[in-house]
Coordinates of C-alpha atoms in Angstrom, one line a residue:
M30 CA -31.4 41.8 50.2
Y31 CA -31.7 38.2 49.5
D32 CA -30.2 35.5 51.7
I33 CA -28.2 33.5 49.1
P34 CA -26.7 30.2 50.3
T35 CA -23.0 30.5 49.3
T36 CA -22.5 26.8 49.4
D37 CA -24.4 26.3 46.1
E38 CA -21.8 28.0 43.8
A39 CA -23.7 27.1 40.6
A40 CA -26.9 28.7 41.9
L41 CA -24.9 31.8 43.1
R42 CA -23.3 32.3 39.7
T43 CA -26.7 32.0 38.0
L44 CA -28.5 34.5 40.3
T45 CA -25.7 37.1 40.3
A46 CA -24.8 36.9 36.6
G47 CA -28.2 38.2 35.5
P48 CA -30.0 37.8 32.2
R49 CA -26.8 37.6 30.1
A50 CA -25.5 34.4 31.9
A51 CA -28.9 32.9 31.6
G52 CA -28.9 33.6 27.9
E53 CA -25.5 32.1 27.5
Q54 CA -26.7 29.0 29.3
A55 CA -29.6 28.8 26.9
D56 CA -27.2 29.2 24.0
T57 CA -25.1 26.4 25.4
A58 CA -28.1 24.1 25.7
E59 CA -29.1 25.0 22.2
G60 CA -25.6 24.4 21.0
G61 CA -25.6 21.0 22.7
R62 CA -28.9 20.0 20.9
E63 CA -27.4 21.2 17.6
S64 CA -24.3 19.1 18.3
V65 CA -26.4 16.0 18.9
V66 CA -28.3 16.6 15.7
A67 CA -25.1 17.1 13.7
T68 CA -23.6 14.0 15.2
V69 CA -26.7 11.9 14.4
A70 CA -26.7 13.3 10.9
A71 CA -23.0 12.5 10.4
V72 CA -23.4 8.9 11.6
A73 CA -26.4 8.5 9.3
A74 CA -24.5 9.9 6.4
V75 CA -21.6 7.5 7.0
A76 CA -24.0 4.5 7.2
A77 CA -25.8 5.6 4.0
A78 CA -22.6 6.1 2.1
V79 CA -21.3 2.6 3.1
A80 CA -24.6 1.0 2.2
L81 CA -24.8 2.8 -1.2
W82 CA -21.2 1.8 -2.0
V83 CA -21.7 -1.9 -1.1
N84 CA -24.9 -2.0 -3.2
A85 CA -23.2 -0.3 -6.1
L86 CA -20.3 -2.9 -6.2
A87 CA -22.5 -5.9 -5.6
G88 CA -23.6 -6.1 -9.2
I89 CA -20.2 -5.7 -10.9
N90 CA -18.8 -8.7 -12.7
P91 CA -15.0 -8.8 -13.2
R92 CA -15.5 -9.8 -16.8
D93 CA -17.3 -6.5 -17.5
I94 CA -14.5 -4.3 -16.3
G95 CA -13.1 -2.2 -19.1
G96 CA -9.7 -0.9 -20.0
L97 CA -9.9 2.0 -17.5
G98 CA -10.5 -0.3 -14.7
L99 CA -13.1 -0.5 -12.0
V100 CA -14.3 3.1 -12.6
S101 CA -15.7 2.0 -16.0
S102 CA -18.2 -0.3 -14.3
L103 CA -19.2 1.9 -11.3
P104 CA -22.8 3.0 -11.3
L105 CA -23.8 6.6 -10.3
T106 CA -24.7 5.5 -6.8
A107 CA -21.0 4.8 -6.1
F108 CA -20.0 8.3 -6.8
V109 CA -22.9 9.6 -4.7
A110 CA -21.6 7.4 -1.8
L111 CA -18.1 8.9 -2.1
G112 CA -19.5 12.4 -2.3
L113 CA -21.8 11.9 0.7
L114 CA -19.0 10.6 2.8
T115 CA -16.6 13.4 1.8
C116 CA -19.2 16.2 2.5
S117 CA -20.0 14.6 5.9
F118 CA -16.3 14.4 6.8
C119 CA -15.5 18.0 5.8
A120 CA -18.6 19.3 7.6
T121 CA -17.7 17.3 10.8
L122 CA -14.1 18.7 10.6
A123 CA -15.4 22.3 10.2
R124 CA -17.7 22.1 13.3
R125 CA -16.8 24.4 16.2
K126 CA -16.4 21.3 18.4
H127 CA -15.2 18.5 16.2
S128 CA -15.4 15.0 17.5
M129 CA -12.4 12.9 17.0
P130 CA -14.3 9.5 17.3
L131 CA -16.7 10.8 14.6
L132 CA -13.8 11.8 12.4
A133 CA -12.2 8.4 12.9
L134 CA -15.5 6.8 11.9
H135 CA -15.4 8.7 8.6
V136 CA -11.8 7.6 7.9
V137 CA -12.6 4.0 8.7
A138 CA -15.6 4.1 6.4
L139 CA -13.3 5.6 3.6
I140 CA -10.8 2.8 4.2
F141 CA -13.5 0.2 3.9
M142 CA -15.0 1.7 0.7
V143 CA -11.7 2.3 -1.1
Y144 CA -9.5 -0.5 0.1
G145 CA -12.1 -3.2 0.5
S146 CA -13.8 -2.5 -2.8
T147 CA -11.7 -5.0 -4.8
T148 CA -12.7 -7.8 -2.4
L149 CA -16.4 -7.0 -2.9
V150 CA -16.0 -7.4 -6.7
E151 CA -13.3 -10.1 -7.3
Q152 CA -14.2 -13.8 -7.5
V153 CA -10.8 -14.9 -6.2
P154 CA -7.8 -12.9 -4.9
S155 CA -6.3 -10.7 -7.5
L156 CA -2.7 -9.9 -8.4
N157 CA -0.5 -12.8 -9.6
V158 CA 2.1 -12.1 -6.9
T159 CA -0.5 -12.7 -4.2
W160 CA -0.7 -16.3 -5.3
R161 CA 3.1 -16.6 -5.4
H162 CA 3.5 -15.2 -1.9
A163 CA 0.9 -17.7 -0.7
G164 CA 2.8 -20.5 -2.4
I165 CA 6.0 -19.5 -0.6
A166 CA 4.3 -19.5 2.8
R167 CA 2.7 -22.8 2.0
F168 CA 6.2 -24.2 1.2
V169 CA 7.3 -22.9 4.6
M170 CA 4.4 -24.7 6.2
D171 CA 5.0 -28.0 4.4
T172 CA 8.8 -28.1 4.9
G173 CA 9.4 -26.0 8.0
G174 CA 12.0 -23.8 6.3
V175 CA 13.1 -22.0 3.1
D176 CA 15.2 -23.0 0.1
R177 CA 17.5 -20.0 -0.6
S178 CA 18.4 -21.5 -4.0
V179 CA 14.9 -20.9 -5.5
D180 CA 14.7 -17.1 -5.8
A181 CA 15.2 -13.7 -4.1
Y182 CA 12.1 -14.2 -1.9
S183 CA 13.7 -17.1 -0.1
N184 CA 16.6 -14.9 0.8
W185 CA 14.3 -12.4 2.6
P186 CA 11.9 -14.9 4.1
G187 CA 10.6 -13.0 7.2
F188 CA 7.2 -12.1 5.8
F189 CA 6.5 -15.7 4.6
I190 CA 7.4 -17.2 7.9
V191 CA 5.0 -14.8 9.6
L192 CA 2.3 -15.6 7.0
A193 CA 2.8 -19.3 7.5
L194 CA 2.5 -18.9 11.3
A195 CA -0.6 -16.7 10.9
T196 CA -2.3 -19.3 8.6
E197 CA -1.7 -22.0 11.2
L198 CA -2.8 -19.9 14.1
T199 CA -6.0 -19.0 12.4
G200 CA -6.7 -22.7 11.5
L201 CA -6.8 -22.1 7.8
R202 CA -5.7 -24.6 5.3
D203 CA -4.0 -22.3 2.8
P204 CA -2.4 -18.9 3.1
I205 CA -4.3 -17.6 0.1
Q206 CA -7.4 -17.6 2.3
L207 CA -5.9 -14.6 4.1
A208 CA -5.6 -12.6 0.9
D209 CA -9.2 -11.5 0.4
W210 CA -9.3 -8.8 3.1
A211 CA -5.5 -8.2 3.4
P212 CA -5.7 -4.6 1.8
L213 CA -8.4 -3.6 4.2
A214 CA -6.7 -5.1 7.2
F215 CA -3.3 -3.5 6.4
N216 CA -4.8 -0.1 5.8
L217 CA -6.7 -0.2 9.1
L218 CA -3.5 -1.1 10.8
Y219 CA -1.8 1.9 9.2
L220 CA -4.2 4.3 10.8
A221 CA -2.7 4.4 14.3
P222 CA 0.9 5.2 13.3
L223 CA -0.4 7.7 10.8
V224 CA -2.3 9.6 13.5
A225 CA 0.8 9.4 15.7
I226 CA 3.0 10.8 13.0
A227 CA 0.5 13.7 12.3
R228 CA 0.3 14.4 16.1
S229 CA 4.1 14.6 16.4
V230 CA 4.1 18.1 15.0
R231 CA 2.3 20.9 16.9
A232 CA -0.6 21.2 14.6
D233 CA -4.3 21.8 14.9
R234 CA -6.0 18.5 15.6
R235 CA -8.1 19.2 12.5
L236 CA -4.9 18.9 10.4
V237 CA -4.2 15.5 12.0
W238 CA -7.4 14.0 10.7
A239 CA -7.3 16.0 7.4
S240 CA -3.8 14.6 6.7
V241 CA -4.9 11.0 7.4
W242 CA -7.9 11.5 5.2
I243 CA -5.6 12.8 2.4
F244 CA -3.3 9.9 2.8
Y245 CA -6.1 7.4 2.1
C246 CA -7.4 9.5 -0.7
A247 CA -3.9 9.5 -2.3
N248 CA -2.5 6.0 -1.8
W249 CA -2.9 4.7 -5.3
V250 CA 0.3 2.5 -5.1
R251 CA -1.2 -0.9 -4.8
Q252 CA 1.3 -2.4 -2.3
D253 CA -1.1 -3.2 0.5
Y254 CA -2.0 -6.7 -0.7
L255 CA -0.7 -9.9 0.9
S256 CA 2.9 -9.0 0.5
P257 CA 6.1 -8.2 2.4
Q258 CA 5.8 -4.6 1.4
A259 CA 2.4 -4.3 3.1
L260 CA 3.7 -5.6 6.4
V261 CA 7.0 -3.8 6.5
Y262 CA 5.3 -0.5 5.5
L263 CA 3.4 -0.8 8.8
L264 CA 6.7 -1.2 10.6
F265 CA 8.2 1.7 8.6
L266 CA 5.3 4.0 9.8
A267 CA 5.8 2.7 13.4
V268 CA 9.5 3.6 13.4
L269 CA 8.7 7.1 12.1
A270 CA 6.0 7.6 14.8
V271 CA 8.4 6.7 17.5
L272 CA 11.3 8.9 16.2
L273 CA 9.1 11.9 15.7
N274 CA 7.2 11.7 19.0
W275 CA 9.8 10.5 21.5
F276 CA 13.1 11.4 19.9
P277 CA 12.8 15.0 18.5
G278 CA 16.0 16.8 17.9
P279 CA 17.4 19.1 20.6
G280 CA 17.0 22.1 18.4
T281 CA 13.5 21.5 17.4
A282 CA 10.4 23.0 18.9
W283 CA 8.9 20.8 21.5
R284 CA 6.2 18.3 20.3
P285 CA 3.5 16.7 22.5
R286 CA 4.2 13.1 23.3
W287 CA 1.7 10.4 22.1
P288 CA -0.8 10.0 23.6
G289 CA -0.3 12.2 26.8
G290 CA -3.1 14.6 25.9
S291 CA -4.5 15.1 29.4
L292 CA -1.0 15.3 30.9
L293 CA 0.0 17.9 28.3
A294 CA -3.1 20.0 29.1
R295 CA -2.4 20.0 32.8
A296 CA 1.2 20.9 32.3
Q297 CA 0.3 23.8 29.9
A298 CA -2.1 25.2 32.4
R299 CA 0.4 25.1 35.2
W300 CA 3.6 26.1 33.3
P301 CA 3.2 28.6 30.5
N302 CA 6.9 28.3 29.5
E303 CA 7.3 25.8 26.7
Q304 CA 10.5 24.3 28.1
A305 CA 8.9 23.9 31.4
V306 CA 6.0 22.0 29.8
A307 CA 8.5 19.8 28.0
D308 CA 10.3 19.0 31.2
A309 CA 7.0 18.3 33.0
V310 CA 5.9 15.6 30.5
R311 CA 9.3 14.4 29.3
V312 CA 9.5 10.6 28.9
P313 CA 11.7 9.0 31.6
A314 CA 15.1 7.8 30.4
R315 CA 14.3 4.2 30.9
Q316 CA 11.2 4.4 28.7
R317 CA 13.2 6.2 26.1
A318 CA 15.8 3.4 26.2
A319 CA 13.0 0.8 25.8
L320 CA 11.6 2.8 22.8
A321 CA 15.0 2.9 21.2
I322 CA 15.4 -0.9 21.6
A323 CA 11.9 -1.3 20.2
C324 CA 13.0 0.7 17.1
V325 CA 16.0 -1.6 16.7
A326 CA 13.8 -4.6 17.1
I327 CA 11.4 -3.4 14.4
V328 CA 14.3 -2.9 12.0
A329 CA 15.5 -6.4 12.8
V330 CA 12.1 -7.7 11.6
V331 CA 12.1 -5.5 8.5
I332 CA 15.6 -6.4 7.2
P333 CA 15.0 -10.1 6.6
S334 CA 11.5 -9.4 5.2
H335 CA 12.1 -6.9 2.4
Q336 CA 15.0 -5.7 0.3
L337 CA 14.1 -2.0 0.0
T338 CA 12.4 -0.9 3.2
P339 CA 15.5 -1.0 5.4
F340 CA 17.1 1.6 3.1
A341 CA 14.0 3.7 3.3
I342 CA 14.3 3.6 7.1
L343 CA 18.0 4.3 6.9
F344 CA 17.6 7.3 4.6
A345 CA 14.7 8.7 6.6
A346 CA 16.7 8.4 9.9
V347 CA 19.8 10.0 8.2
A348 CA 17.7 12.9 7.0
L349 CA 16.1 13.5 10.4
V350 CA 19.4 13.4 12.2
A351 CA 21.2 15.6 9.7
L352 CA 18.6 18.3 10.0
G353 CA 18.6 18.1 13.8
Q354 CA 15.1 16.6 13.9
C355 CA 16.0 13.4 15.7
S356 CA 18.0 12.8 18.9
L357 CA 18.5 9.1 18.3
R358 CA 21.7 9.7 16.4
G359 CA 23.0 6.2 16.5
L360 CA 20.1 4.7 14.7
P361 CA 21.3 5.2 11.2
L362 CA 24.6 3.4 11.9
I363 CA 22.7 0.5 13.6
V364 CA 20.4 0.1 10.6
A365 CA 23.3 0.3 8.2
V366 CA 25.3 -2.3 10.1
M367 CA 22.4 -4.7 10.5
T368 CA 21.4 -4.4 6.8
A369 CA 25.0 -5.0 5.7
A370 CA 25.3 -8.0 8.0
W371 CA 22.2 -9.6 6.5
V372 CA 23.3 -9.0 2.9
T373 CA 26.8 -10.3 3.6
F374 CA 26.1 -13.4 5.6
F375 CA 22.6 -14.6 4.6
A376 CA 21.7 -13.2 1.1
A377 CA 25.3 -13.3 -0.2
P378 CA 24.9 -16.5 -2.3
Y379 CA 21.9 -15.0 -4.1
L380 CA 23.5 -11.6 -4.6
T381 CA 26.7 -13.2 -5.9
G382 CA 24.8 -14.9 -8.7
H383 CA 23.0 -11.6 -9.6
L384 CA 25.8 -9.2 -8.9
G385 CA 25.8 -7.7 -12.4
E386 CA 22.0 -7.2 -12.4
V387 CA 22.1 -5.5 -8.9
G388 CA 25.4 -3.6 -9.1
G389 CA 24.9 -2.4 -12.7
Q390 CA 22.0 -0.2 -11.6
L391 CA 23.7 1.6 -8.8
G392 CA 23.7 5.3 -9.5
N393 CA 22.0 4.9 -12.9
V394 CA 19.3 7.5 -12.2
G395 CA 18.5 8.0 -15.9
G396 CA 17.9 4.3 -16.5
T397 CA 15.9 4.0 -13.3
V398 CA 13.6 6.9 -14.2
S399 CA 13.2 5.5 -17.8
K400 CA 12.1 2.1 -16.4
G401 CA 9.8 3.7 -13.9
V402 CA 8.1 6.2 -16.2
G403 CA 9.1 5.9 -19.9
D404 CA 8.8 2.1 -20.2
R405 CA 5.3 2.2 -18.7
V406 CA 3.9 4.6 -21.2
G407 CA 2.6 2.2 -23.8
G408 CA 0.1 -0.4 -24.6
S409 CA -3.6 0.4 -25.3
S410 CA -5.0 3.9 -25.3
D411 CA -6.8 3.2 -22.0
H412 CA -3.5 2.1 -20.4
V413 CA -1.7 5.2 -21.6
I414 CA -4.5 7.3 -20.0
I415 CA -4.0 5.5 -16.7
V416 CA -0.3 6.0 -16.7
A417 CA -0.7 9.7 -17.6
L418 CA -3.2 10.1 -14.8
R419 CA -0.8 8.5 -12.3
I420 CA 2.0 10.8 -13.3
A421 CA -0.3 13.9 -13.1
F422 CA -1.8 12.7 -9.8
T423 CA 1.6 12.3 -8.2
A424 CA 2.8 15.6 -9.6
L425 CA -0.3 17.3 -8.2
L426 CA 0.3 16.0 -4.7
W427 CA 4.0 16.9 -4.8
G428 CA 3.1 20.4 -5.9
L429 CA 0.6 20.8 -3.1
A430 CA 3.1 19.5 -0.6
A431 CA 5.7 21.9 -1.8
L432 CA 3.3 24.8 -1.3
G433 CA 2.3 23.5 2.1
A434 CA 6.0 23.3 3.1
V435 CA 6.6 26.9 2.1
K436 CA 3.6 28.0 4.1
W437 CA 4.6 25.8 7.1
L438 CA 8.2 26.8 7.3
R439 CA 7.5 30.5 7.3
G440 CA 6.8 30.6 11.0
R441 CA 7.9 27.3 12.5
R442 CA 10.9 25.0 12.3
D443 CA 9.2 21.7 13.2
G444 CA 8.2 21.4 9.5
L445 CA 11.8 20.5 8.7
A446 CA 11.0 16.9 9.9
L447 CA 8.2 16.6 7.3
V448 CA 10.4 18.1 4.6
A449 CA 13.1 15.6 5.5
L450 CA 10.7 12.7 5.3
A451 CA 9.3 13.9 2.0
L452 CA 12.7 14.2 0.3
A453 CA 14.6 11.2 1.8
P454 CA 12.8 8.5 -0.2
L455 CA 13.9 10.1 -3.4
T456 CA 17.5 8.9 -2.7
L457 CA 16.2 5.3 -3.3
V458 CA 16.4 6.0 -7.1
F459 CA 20.2 5.8 -6.8
L460 CA 20.0 2.2 -5.7
Q461 CA 18.3 0.4 -8.6
A462 CA 15.1 0.4 -10.7
Y463 CA 13.5 -2.3 -8.5
G464 CA 11.7 -3.9 -11.5
G465 CA 10.6 -0.4 -12.7
E466 CA 8.8 0.3 -9.4
I467 CA 11.3 2.3 -7.5
L468 CA 9.5 5.6 -8.1
L469 CA 6.2 4.1 -7.0
R470 CA 7.8 2.8 -3.8
A471 CA 9.5 6.2 -3.2
Y472 CA 6.1 7.9 -3.5
L473 CA 4.7 5.4 -1.0
F474 CA 7.4 6.2 1.6
Q475 CA 6.9 9.9 1.0
L476 CA 3.1 9.8 1.3
P477 CA 2.7 10.4 5.1
A478 CA 4.7 13.6 4.9
L479 CA 3.2 14.7 1.6
A480 CA -0.3 14.3 3.1
L481 CA 0.6 16.5 6.1
L482 CA 2.2 19.2 4.0
A483 CA -0.7 19.2 1.5
G484 CA -3.2 19.4 4.3
A485 CA -1.5 22.4 5.7
L486 CA -2.7 24.4 2.7
V487 CA -6.3 24.2 3.8
V488 CA -6.1 23.4 7.6
P489 CA -6.3 25.5 9.7
A490 CA -8.0 28.3 7.8
S491 CA -9.2 31.7 9.1
K492 CA -12.8 30.6 8.7
R493 CA -13.9 27.1 9.3
W494 CA -16.3 27.0 6.4
R495 CA -13.5 28.0 4.1
M496 CA -11.4 25.1 5.5
G497 CA -14.3 22.7 4.9
V498 CA -14.8 23.8 1.3
G499 CA -11.1 23.8 0.5
L500 CA -10.7 20.2 1.9
G501 CA -13.8 19.1 0.1
V502 CA -12.5 20.4 -3.3
L503 CA -9.1 18.7 -2.6
S504 CA -10.7 15.5 -1.6
A505 CA -13.0 15.4 -4.6
A506 CA -10.0 15.8 -6.9
L507 CA -7.9 13.2 -5.2
L508 CA -10.8 10.6 -5.0
A509 CA -11.7 11.1 -8.6
G510 CA -8.1 10.5 -9.5
L511 CA -7.7 7.6 -7.1
L512 CA -10.5 5.7 -8.9
F513 CA -8.4 5.7 -12.0
T514 CA -4.9 5.5 -10.6
R515 CA -5.5 2.7 -8.1
F516 CA -8.0 0.6 -10.0
G517 CA -7.0 1.3 -13.6
N518 CA -5.4 -2.1 -14.1
D519 CA -8.2 -4.2 -12.6
R520 CA -9.2 -5.7 -15.9
V521 CA -5.7 -7.3 -16.0
L522 CA -5.2 -8.0 -12.3
M523 CA -8.5 -9.7 -11.5
F524 CA -8.8 -13.4 -12.1
T525 CA -11.9 -15.7 -12.4
K526 CA -12.8 -18.9 -10.8
Q527 CA -12.4 -20.7 -14.1
E528 CA -8.8 -19.5 -14.3
V529 CA -7.9 -20.8 -10.9
Q530 CA -9.6 -24.1 -11.6
G531 CA -7.6 -24.4 -14.8
I532 CA -4.3 -23.7 -13.1
G533 CA -5.3 -26.3 -10.5
R534 CA -5.7 -28.9 -13.3
L535 CA -2.3 -27.9 -14.6
Y536 CA -0.6 -28.8 -11.3
A537 CA -2.6 -32.0 -11.0
A538 CA -1.4 -33.1 -14.5
A539 CA 2.2 -32.0 -14.3
P540 CA 4.8 -34.3 -12.6
R541 CA 7.3 -32.6 -10.3
N542 CA 10.2 -30.9 -12.1
S543 CA 8.0 -30.3 -15.2
I544 CA 8.5 -27.2 -17.3
L545 CA 5.4 -24.9 -17.1
V546 CA 5.4 -22.1 -19.7
A547 CA 3.2 -19.0 -19.8
P548 CA 3.3 -16.0 -22.1
S549 CA 3.6 -13.6 -19.2
N550 CA 3.5 -13.8 -15.4
N551 CA 0.0 -12.4 -15.1
L552 CA -1.8 -15.5 -13.9
A553 CA -2.7 -17.1 -10.6
W554 CA 0.0 -19.7 -10.4
Q555 CA 2.9 -20.8 -8.2
E556 CA 0.5 -21.2 -5.2
Q557 CA 1.1 -24.9 -5.3
G558 CA 4.3 -26.9 -5.2
Y559 CA 6.5 -23.8 -5.0
G560 CA 10.1 -24.8 -6.1
A561 CA 8.9 -28.1 -7.4
Y562 CA 8.3 -26.9 -11.0
R563 CA 10.3 -24.9 -13.5
H564 CA 8.1 -21.9 -14.3
V565 CA 9.2 -20.3 -17.5
L566 CA 8.0 -17.0 -19.1
M567 CA 8.1 -16.5 -22.9
N568 CA 9.6 -13.0 -22.5
R569 CA 12.5 -14.6 -20.6
I570 CA 13.4 -17.1 -23.2
F571 CA 12.7 -15.1 -26.4
T572 CA 13.7 -11.5 -26.4
T573 CA 13.6 -10.8 -30.1
R574 CA 10.9 -10.7 -32.8
E575 CA 12.5 -13.5 -34.9
G576 CA 9.5 -15.3 -36.3
T577 CA 6.3 -13.9 -34.8
T578 CA 3.8 -15.7 -37.1
P579 CA 1.7 -18.4 -35.4
Q580 CA 3.6 -21.2 -37.0
A581 CA 7.0 -19.7 -36.2
L582 CA 6.1 -19.1 -32.5
A583 CA 5.0 -22.6 -32.1
A584 CA 8.2 -24.0 -33.7
R585 CA 10.4 -21.7 -31.6
L586 CA 8.8 -22.8 -28.4
A587 CA 8.9 -26.5 -29.4
D588 CA 12.6 -26.3 -30.2
Y589 CA 13.3 -24.6 -26.9
L590 CA 11.4 -27.3 -24.9
A591 CA 12.9 -30.2 -26.9
G592 CA 16.4 -29.1 -25.8
R593 CA 15.6 -29.1 -22.1
P594 CA 15.0 -32.5 -20.4
A595 CA 12.1 -32.6 -18.1
P596 CA 9.4 -35.2 -17.2
A597 CA 6.8 -33.1 -19.1
A598 CA 6.3 -29.6 -20.5
F599 CA 3.1 -27.6 -20.7
L600 CA 2.0 -24.2 -22.1
I601 CA -0.9 -22.4 -20.3
I602 CA -2.8 -19.5 -21.7
T603 CA -5.4 -17.7 -19.6
R604 CA -7.9 -14.9 -19.9
S605 CA -5.8 -12.6 -17.8
V606 CA -2.7 -13.3 -19.9
R607 CA -4.7 -12.3 -23.0
N608 CA -5.9 -9.2 -21.3
Y609 CA -2.4 -8.3 -20.2
D610 CA -1.2 -8.6 -23.8
A611 CA -4.1 -6.4 -25.0
E612 CA -3.7 -3.7 -22.3
F613 CA 0.1 -3.4 -22.0
G614 CA 1.1 -4.3 -25.5
S615 CA 2.6 -7.4 -27.0
S616 CA 6.0 -8.6 -25.9
P617 CA 9.1 -8.5 -28.0
W618 CA 8.7 -12.1 -29.0
G619 CA 5.2 -11.6 -30.4
K620 CA 1.5 -11.7 -29.6
V621 CA -0.3 -14.1 -27.3
A622 CA -3.1 -14.6 -29.9
N623 CA -0.5 -15.8 -32.5
L624 CA 1.1 -18.1 -30.1
E625 CA -2.3 -19.6 -29.1
R626 CA -3.2 -20.2 -32.8
G627 CA 0.2 -21.6 -33.6
V628 CA 0.3 -24.3 -30.8
G629 CA -3.3 -25.1 -31.5
R630 CA -2.4 -26.1 -35.1
S631 CA 1.0 -27.7 -34.3
P632 CA 1.4 -31.5 -34.0
R633 CA 4.1 -30.9 -31.4
F634 CA 1.5 -29.6 -28.9
K635 CA -1.7 -31.3 -27.7
L636 CA -4.6 -29.5 -26.0
V637 CA -5.2 -31.4 -22.8
Y638 CA -7.6 -29.0 -21.0
A639 CA -9.8 -26.1 -21.8
N640 CA -12.5 -24.0 -20.2
P641 CA -13.8 -20.6 -21.2
D642 CA -10.8 -18.9 -19.5
V643 CA -8.0 -21.4 -19.8
K644 CA -6.2 -23.5 -22.4
I645 CA -3.5 -26.0 -21.5
F646 CA -1.2 -27.5 -24.1
R647 CA 1.2 -30.4 -23.5
F648 CA 4.4 -30.5 -25.5
V649 CA 4.7 -33.8 -27.4
R650 CA 8.1 -35.3 -27.5
T651 CA 9.2 -38.0 -30.0
P652 CA 9.9 -41.5 -28.6
G653 CA 13.6 -40.8 -28.8
G654 CA 13.3 -37.7 -26.7
G655 CA 14.1 -35.4 -29.6
R656 CA 12.0 -33.0 -31.6

């Protein structure tokens, strides 16, 4: 017999277990070495993918982007980079012991590559509304307030006040300087609440990261620029995360609180009964009260910042409460009362003047769908392809989510919360067309739930390799579509330095209260002197095709300007305006090319500035002020 020192428990287990235990320890050590190798390989793959992507985008000139958008200018290495990152993510997710920090690294890399790509290509911030938003914030900085008589933005000024404050705190001169990396910054901020939403249901942790990955592969709605929607969407996600994690309905299956992972594990080990576990880690009443107040405070920030998102929160809360998925039953009433109060007491003057426009669309679902879908199918053949791909892409994700919901609801009831959040935004179509974008916004509000339900089709799977392959195929399809659906309008949306310089010359030459005319709103203006000029669009003043020849268009515009007193009047035509006309089709009043030729030949207009991308014409009045 051997004299074995019992105080050394590890040695005792090793000696008494025999060869089998020693073999298991060897396997464990070997598995540890394999894990280290796999981790190093994954990190290297992420680094290589990012490097290839940045190098691929570095040589792209915005002028070379074709009608299908950025994808038409991407070299082969860009697709290799996306493929490498996707394969690495799926392989990491399929590992026996998946690493959450490593999965998060892949998601962050995907966010940088997709949502930071425009910044790597563009010469100046893209999207005309980005410049307008910067102009409103600059007005707030200069005057210390807002002028509610200017437009709708000034009646929901929360975001612009925040933007003005952020500009001053960062020491920048102009809010437009924050626009370059805004899409990347906002999407990184979305990550935490998205993970919290995914963890609110009792799902495999692989599904948590798979759903987040799908979300970023499917967010083609370009509302993450420097805009009120980008900010309040973050707050929308935060409200959902709080409701789903801390206020589940009394009849729902218990969900682990966020983060609480170690506490949950200890409770599950000690109390096998589910209700006992819930009681062990239940959030104290005072903390729940604080969280409820936080939800109300978030809503109080959303309401004065955006017209639509308060209703998205309201409908989501109503759906969760109605299906017994939320115990904070008073929240829908609070949101409704706060929204009504803002509309009644602050925005009432604006809404009164636009009552017919707003009220006439209530309940007109057919007209809303027509503006959101039918009116967008037109223009060049490339644009028609992009619109068709967007419709197909959205339908594909809806279909996958529907199949995922059927699979999920077969054996568990907590999927009702996801179904509620997927369906609730569709009620927004009963409000108004929202400039033809209501279906796009509804899809955006649905996306967290759609991503989770779609991910449930492939995660978890009976075999990890099957899960990895399934997610890889789904990711490849979504990313391929995303390159078209998200970036399909880049030829129109991107501006050049020459365009911005020309618009700067326009404001330098135009006295205050001048009339500034443009064929469409697709140019980088309104960033200076917001409210000090009368910005006029051709499609607002001429809605018929009466006289579309160059000479007739010039005469019609001159007659319009002659009848409106102003210190001066200018017409500006830019490269992006020409591209807009080519891609989306000419307006009812006529073609930009005809207008440009007409004013160039007319004695009633004088060319006062020109560069390769901009032409500025000044309207010439007669000495008596007439025509």
